[in-house]
Amino acid sequence: MKNRKRQWLGLSIAIIVASLLAACGNTGGTSNTGAAASPAASSESSSPAAEAGPDLSKVTLNIGQTGWENLKIGFKEAGLDNTPYKIEFSVFQGGNLQLEAMAGGHLDVALTSEIPPLFAAQAANGGNFKIIAIQKGSTLQQELLIPKGSTVKSVADLKGKKVAYVSSTTAHYFLLKMLEEAGLSWTDIEPVALSTSDGLSALIGGSVDALASYGNAVISGRQNGATTLASAQNILSGNFPIEATPAAIEDPGKRAAIADFLNRLNQYNEWIRANQEKWAGIVAENTKQPVEQALQTLKDGEAQQPTKILPPSEEAIASQQDIADTLQKVDLLKNPVDVKTIWSDAFADALK
């Protein structure tokens, strides 16, 4: 009798245990299988390191720009320099020099005009870059200058004269377009390829008859008596590509840092719009111009086309393709460039 009671008791316990296991979702498999089937268990077993992403404290972004240290100074003034990664800024006299540095593996990110990437793409390795975004901005201060006392009155008067320009930049392109509009070809002038500083010195010193340049060279030229023969404001699109190396795009840490940097660029531009007088003072101090002039240039530029970082678009690609076709048609580009092949939408979602 006692044995029979023990058997019934054991059977009852077995039935209760089986019922509890069924309620927990374990239908007879091992406990590990039950854990894998549970979302809660899967979440708990996920690696915290994987969820956190790459360690940005170990990442250094090498970023190039043209002109002066406006990004380094501006990020600090706007309180945007507290990046979880390190930034090394380098200043170049032209976007073409940035892309040369990028081809040599010295930069991760570059900020240029539309023209340098077209020439860089002709290199044997395709230039070691992809355009990942554009900075839409003003087309002011892109000008063809003549020195003080010049007798040149129009672009057509430059026939047979020495004209300095910055090779593989917007200056190269808009000079060509200005000559075409005046009924001249590239061979009708004596083109002299110089850096921005050397071109300015040549103009002021009288060794060239005109200078196609931009930015500080235009400001300094005016301060030294030069005048504007023609402006490129209606020739250029205002698209300034931002490039990154394929290696930086593929590296998880650098990719995350670049996405953050692009958004900080937009915040930097917004800060400038909200602090125009303060920023004009900083610009004036670093470019050696009157504060009033710097402030007016800033206001005019923002009124013409507010500065903003945008993802790649069909319109931007078409604009650059038109430039490439124009340069190739007059043999300034050795080979045709299929522009869409040098663009990447790797950061499009980050900029939405």
CSV table of C-alpha atoms in Angstrom, one decimal, residues 49-340:
chain,number,residue,atom,x,y,z
A,49,ALA,CA,30.5,45.7,-26.6
A,50,ALA,CA,28.6,44.9,-29.9
A,51,GLU,CA,25.7,47.1,-28.9
A,52,ALA,CA,28.0,50.0,-28.0
A,53,GLY,CA,29.7,50.0,-31.4
A,54,PRO,CA,33.4,50.8,-32.1
A,55,ASP,CA,35.5,52.5,-29.5
A,56,LEU,CA,35.8,56.0,-30.9
A,57,SER,CA,38.4,57.0,-28.3
A,58,LYS,CA,40.9,55.1,-30.4
A,59,VAL,CA,39.9,56.8,-33.7
A,60,THR,CA,41.8,59.7,-35.3
A,61,LEU,CA,40.3,61.5,-38.3
A,62,ASN,CA,42.7,63.4,-40.5
A,63,ILE,CA,40.7,66.2,-42.1
A,64,GLY,CA,41.8,68.6,-44.8
A,65,GLN,CA,40.4,72.0,-45.7
A,66,THR,CA,41.3,75.0,-47.8
A,67,GLY,CA,42.1,78.5,-46.6
A,68,TRP,CA,42.7,78.9,-42.9
A,69,GLU,CA,41.9,77.0,-39.7
A,70,ASN,CA,38.2,78.1,-39.6
A,71,LEU,CA,37.0,74.5,-38.8
A,72,LYS,CA,39.3,74.0,-35.9
A,73,ILE,CA,38.6,77.5,-34.5
A,74,GLY,CA,34.9,77.4,-35.3
A,75,PHE,CA,34.3,74.0,-33.7
A,76,LYS,CA,35.9,75.3,-30.5
A,77,GLU,CA,33.9,78.5,-30.5
A,78,ALA,CA,30.7,76.6,-31.1
A,79,GLY,CA,31.4,74.0,-28.4
A,80,LEU,CA,31.6,71.2,-30.9
A,81,ASP,CA,35.2,70.2,-30.3
A,82,ASN,CA,34.3,67.7,-27.6
A,83,THR,CA,34.4,64.8,-30.1
A,84,PRO,CA,34.6,61.2,-28.7
A,85,TYR,CA,37.4,60.8,-31.4
A,86,LYS,CA,40.4,62.8,-32.2
A,87,ILE,CA,40.6,65.3,-35.1
A,88,GLU,CA,43.7,66.4,-36.9
A,89,PHE,CA,43.0,69.4,-39.2
A,90,SER,CA,45.4,70.3,-42.0
A,91,VAL,CA,45.1,73.4,-44.1
A,92,PHE,CA,45.9,73.4,-47.8
A,93,GLN,CA,46.0,76.1,-50.5
A,94,GLY,CA,43.6,74.2,-52.8
A,95,GLY,CA,41.3,71.2,-52.9
A,96,ASN,CA,43.7,69.6,-55.5
A,97,LEU,CA,46.4,69.5,-52.9
A,98,GLN,CA,44.0,67.9,-50.4
A,99,LEU,CA,43.3,65.1,-52.8
A,100,GLU,CA,46.9,64.6,-53.5
A,101,ALA,CA,47.4,64.1,-49.8
A,102,MET,CA,44.5,61.8,-49.7
A,103,ALA,CA,45.9,59.7,-52.5
A,104,GLY,CA,49.1,59.3,-50.4
A,105,GLY,CA,47.1,58.1,-47.4
A,106,HIS,CA,47.6,61.3,-45.3
A,107,LEU,CA,44.0,62.3,-45.1
A,108,ASP,CA,40.7,60.5,-44.3
A,109,VAL,CA,38.4,63.4,-45.2
A,110,ALA,CA,38.7,66.4,-47.6
A,111,LEU,CA,36.6,69.4,-48.4
A,112,THR,CA,37.0,70.7,-52.0
A,113,SER,CA,35.1,72.2,-54.9
A,114,GLU,CA,33.6,70.1,-57.7
A,115,ILE,CA,36.7,70.4,-59.9
A,116,PRO,CA,39.6,68.7,-58.0
A,117,PRO,CA,37.9,65.3,-57.8
A,118,LEU,CA,37.6,65.2,-61.6
A,119,PHE,CA,41.3,65.6,-62.1
A,120,ALA,CA,42.1,63.3,-59.2
A,121,ALA,CA,39.9,60.6,-60.7
A,122,GLN,CA,42.3,60.5,-63.7
A,123,ALA,CA,45.0,59.1,-61.5
A,124,ALA,CA,46.1,55.5,-61.8
A,125,ASN,CA,44.4,54.5,-58.6
A,126,GLY,CA,41.3,56.5,-59.2
A,127,GLY,CA,42.3,59.1,-56.7
A,128,ASN,CA,41.7,56.9,-53.6
A,129,PHE,CA,38.5,58.8,-52.7
A,130,LYS,CA,34.7,58.8,-52.8
A,131,ILE,CA,32.4,61.9,-52.6
A,132,ILE,CA,30.2,61.2,-49.6
A,133,ALA,CA,28.4,64.6,-49.2
A,134,ILE,CA,28.3,68.2,-50.4
A,135,GLN,CA,28.5,71.4,-48.6
A,136,LYS,CA,26.1,73.7,-50.3
A,137,GLY,CA,27.4,77.3,-50.0
A,138,SER,CA,28.0,80.7,-51.5
A,139,THR,CA,29.7,81.2,-54.9
A,140,LEU,CA,30.9,84.7,-53.9
A,141,GLN,CA,34.6,85.5,-53.8
A,142,GLN,CA,35.4,83.4,-56.8
A,143,GLU,CA,36.7,86.0,-59.2
A,144,LEU,CA,38.9,87.0,-62.1
A,145,LEU,CA,41.0,89.9,-60.8
A,146,ILE,CA,43.1,92.5,-62.6
A,147,PRO,CA,45.9,94.5,-60.9
A,148,LYS,CA,45.8,98.1,-59.9
A,149,GLY,CA,46.3,100.4,-62.9
A,150,SER,CA,45.4,97.7,-65.5
A,151,THR,CA,44.2,98.9,-68.9
A,152,VAL,CA,42.2,95.7,-69.3
A,153,LYS,CA,38.5,96.5,-69.4
A,154,SER,CA,36.9,93.2,-70.4
A,155,VAL,CA,37.7,89.5,-70.5
A,156,ALA,CA,38.1,89.8,-74.3
A,157,ASP,CA,41.0,92.2,-73.6
A,158,LEU,CA,43.0,89.3,-72.1
A,159,LYS,CA,43.8,87.8,-75.5
A,160,GLY,CA,47.5,87.2,-75.7
A,161,LYS,CA,48.0,88.1,-72.1
A,162,LYS,CA,49.3,86.2,-69.0
A,163,VAL,CA,46.5,84.9,-66.8
A,164,ALA,CA,47.3,83.1,-63.6
A,165,TYR,CA,44.9,80.5,-62.2
A,166,VAL,CA,44.9,77.7,-59.6
A,167,SER,CA,45.1,74.5,-61.5
A,168,SER,CA,42.4,71.8,-61.0
A,169,THR,CA,40.1,74.0,-59.0
A,170,THR,CA,37.0,76.2,-59.5
A,171,ALA,CA,39.4,78.9,-60.7
A,172,HIS,CA,40.5,76.6,-63.6
A,173,TYR,CA,36.9,75.9,-64.6
A,174,PHE,CA,35.4,79.4,-64.3
A,175,LEU,CA,38.3,81.0,-66.1
A,176,LEU,CA,37.5,78.6,-69.0
A,177,LYS,CA,33.8,79.5,-69.0
A,178,MET,CA,34.6,83.3,-68.8
A,179,LEU,CA,36.9,83.0,-71.8
A,180,GLU,CA,34.2,81.0,-73.8
A,181,GLU,CA,31.6,83.7,-73.0
A,182,ALA,CA,34.0,86.3,-74.3
A,183,GLY,CA,34.6,84.4,-77.5
A,184,LEU,CA,38.1,83.3,-76.5
A,185,SER,CA,39.6,79.8,-76.2
A,186,TRP,CA,42.2,78.5,-73.7
A,187,THR,CA,44.9,78.9,-76.3
A,188,ASP,CA,44.1,82.6,-76.8
A,189,ILE,CA,45.7,83.4,-73.5
A,190,GLU,CA,49.0,82.5,-71.9
A,191,PRO,CA,47.8,80.5,-68.9
A,192,VAL,CA,50.0,80.4,-65.8
A,193,ALA,CA,49.3,77.7,-63.2
A,194,LEU,CA,50.2,79.0,-59.7
A,195,SER,CA,49.2,78.4,-56.1
A,196,THR,CA,46.8,80.9,-54.5
A,197,SER,CA,49.7,82.7,-52.7
A,198,ASP,CA,52.0,82.7,-55.7
A,199,GLY,CA,49.2,83.8,-58.0
A,200,LEU,CA,48.4,86.7,-55.6
A,201,SER,CA,52.1,87.7,-55.5
A,202,ALA,CA,52.3,87.6,-59.3
A,203,LEU,CA,49.2,89.8,-59.7
A,204,ILE,CA,50.3,92.4,-57.2
A,205,GLY,CA,53.9,92.3,-58.5
A,206,GLY,CA,52.7,92.8,-62.1
A,207,SER,CA,54.1,89.7,-63.6
A,208,VAL,CA,50.7,88.5,-64.8
A,209,ASP,CA,47.8,90.5,-66.3
A,210,ALA,CA,45.0,88.8,-64.4
A,211,LEU,CA,44.4,86.2,-61.7
A,212,ALA,CA,41.5,83.6,-61.4
A,213,SER,CA,41.3,82.7,-57.7
A,214,TYR,CA,39.1,82.6,-54.7
A,215,GLY,CA,38.7,83.2,-50.9
A,216,ASN,CA,41.5,85.0,-49.1
A,217,ALA,CA,43.4,85.6,-52.4
A,218,VAL,CA,40.5,87.7,-53.7
A,219,ILE,CA,40.2,89.6,-50.3
A,220,SER,CA,44.0,90.3,-50.2
A,221,GLY,CA,44.0,91.2,-53.9
A,222,ARG,CA,41.4,93.9,-53.4
A,223,GLN,CA,43.2,95.2,-50.3
A,224,ASN,CA,46.2,95.7,-52.6
A,225,GLY,CA,44.3,97.6,-55.3
A,226,ALA,CA,43.2,94.8,-57.5
A,227,THR,CA,39.7,95.0,-59.0
A,228,THR,CA,37.1,92.4,-60.2
A,229,LEU,CA,37.1,91.9,-64.0
A,230,ALA,CA,34.4,89.2,-63.8
A,231,SER,CA,32.7,87.2,-61.0
A,232,ALA,CA,31.9,83.5,-61.1
A,233,GLN,CA,28.9,83.7,-58.8
A,234,ASN,CA,26.5,82.8,-61.6
A,235,ILE,CA,28.8,80.2,-63.2
A,236,LEU,CA,29.4,77.9,-60.2
A,237,SER,CA,26.8,75.7,-58.5
A,238,GLY,CA,27.9,76.3,-54.9
A,239,ASN,CA,28.4,72.5,-54.4
A,240,PHE,CA,31.5,71.8,-52.5
A,241,PRO,CA,32.1,68.0,-52.3
A,242,ILE,CA,33.3,66.3,-49.1
A,243,GLU,CA,35.4,63.2,-49.8
A,244,ALA,CA,36.5,60.3,-47.8
A,245,THR,CA,38.9,57.4,-48.6
A,246,PRO,CA,37.4,54.0,-49.2
A,247,ALA,CA,39.5,52.7,-46.3
A,248,ALA,CA,37.9,55.2,-43.9
A,249,ILE,CA,34.4,54.4,-45.2
A,250,GLU,CA,35.0,50.7,-44.6
A,251,ASP,CA,36.6,51.1,-41.1
A,252,PRO,CA,33.7,50.9,-38.5
A,253,GLY,CA,35.4,53.4,-36.2
A,254,LYS,CA,36.2,56.0,-38.8
A,255,ARG,CA,32.9,55.5,-40.5
A,256,ALA,CA,31.1,56.3,-37.2
A,257,ALA,CA,33.4,59.3,-36.6
A,258,ILE,CA,32.8,60.7,-40.1
A,259,ALA,CA,29.0,60.4,-39.7
A,260,ASP,CA,29.3,62.4,-36.4
A,261,PHE,CA,31.7,64.9,-38.0
A,262,LEU,CA,29.3,65.6,-40.9
A,263,ASN,CA,26.5,66.4,-38.5
A,264,ARG,CA,28.8,68.6,-36.4
A,265,LEU,CA,29.6,70.5,-39.6
A,266,ASN,CA,25.9,71.3,-39.9
A,267,GLN,CA,25.8,72.4,-36.3
A,268,TYR,CA,28.9,74.6,-36.9
A,269,ASN,CA,27.2,76.3,-39.8
A,270,GLU,CA,24.0,76.9,-37.8
A,271,TRP,CA,26.2,78.4,-35.0
A,272,ILE,CA,27.8,80.8,-37.4
A,273,ARG,CA,24.4,82.0,-38.7
A,274,ALA,CA,23.3,82.7,-35.1
A,275,ASN,CA,26.6,84.4,-34.2
A,276,GLN,CA,27.5,86.4,-37.3
A,277,GLU,CA,29.1,89.4,-35.6
A,278,LYS,CA,31.3,87.3,-33.3
A,279,TRP,CA,32.3,85.0,-36.2
A,280,ALA,CA,33.1,88.0,-38.5
A,281,GLY,CA,35.5,89.2,-35.8
A,282,ILE,CA,37.3,85.9,-35.8
A,283,VAL,CA,37.4,85.8,-39.6
A,284,ALA,CA,38.8,89.3,-39.8
A,285,GLU,CA,41.5,88.5,-37.3
A,286,ASN,CA,42.6,85.4,-39.2
A,287,THR,CA,42.3,86.8,-42.7
A,288,LYS,CA,43.6,90.3,-42.0
A,289,GLN,CA,40.6,92.2,-43.3
A,290,PRO,CA,38.3,94.8,-41.7
A,291,VAL,CA,35.5,93.3,-39.5
A,292,GLU,CA,32.9,95.2,-41.5
A,293,GLN,CA,34.0,93.6,-44.7
A,294,ALA,CA,34.1,90.1,-43.2
A,295,LEU,CA,30.6,90.6,-41.7
A,296,GLN,CA,29.2,91.9,-45.1
A,297,THR,CA,30.8,88.9,-46.9
A,298,LEU,CA,29.2,86.5,-44.4
A,299,LYS,CA,25.8,88.1,-44.7
A,300,ASP,CA,25.9,88.3,-48.5
A,301,GLY,CA,27.0,84.7,-48.7
A,302,GLU,CA,24.3,83.4,-46.4
A,303,ALA,CA,21.7,85.5,-48.2
A,304,GLN,CA,22.7,84.1,-51.6
A,305,GLN,CA,22.9,80.4,-50.4
A,306,PRO,CA,22.9,79.3,-46.8
A,307,THR,CA,25.7,76.9,-46.0
A,308,LYS,CA,24.5,73.3,-45.3
A,309,ILE,CA,25.8,69.8,-45.5
A,310,LEU,CA,23.7,67.6,-47.7
A,311,PRO,CA,23.7,64.0,-48.9
A,312,PRO,CA,24.5,63.1,-52.5
A,313,SER,CA,21.8,63.8,-55.0
A,314,GLU,CA,21.1,63.3,-58.7
A,315,GLU,CA,21.2,67.1,-59.1
A,316,ALA,CA,24.7,67.4,-57.6
A,317,ILE,CA,26.0,64.5,-59.6
A,318,ALA,CA,24.5,66.0,-62.8
A,319,SER,CA,26.2,69.4,-62.0
A,320,GLN,CA,29.6,67.8,-61.7
A,321,GLN,CA,29.1,65.7,-64.8
A,322,ASP,CA,28.4,68.8,-66.8
A,323,ILE,CA,31.7,70.3,-65.5
A,324,ALA,CA,33.6,67.1,-66.4
A,325,ASP,CA,32.1,67.1,-69.9
A,326,THR,CA,33.1,70.8,-70.4
A,327,LEU,CA,36.7,70.2,-69.2
A,328,GLN,CA,37.1,67.0,-71.3
A,329,LYS,CA,35.7,68.7,-74.4
A,330,VAL,CA,38.6,71.3,-74.4
A,331,ASP,CA,41.2,68.6,-73.5
A,332,LEU,CA,41.7,69.9,-69.9
A,333,LEU,CA,40.7,66.4,-68.8
A,334,LYS,CA,42.7,63.6,-70.5
A,335,ASN,CA,39.8,61.1,-70.4
A,336,PRO,CA,36.1,61.2,-69.9
A,337,VAL,CA,34.8,60.8,-66.3
A,338,ASP,CA,31.7,58.9,-65.4
A,339,VAL,CA,31.0,61.1,-62.4
A,340,LYS,CA,28.5,58.8,-60.6
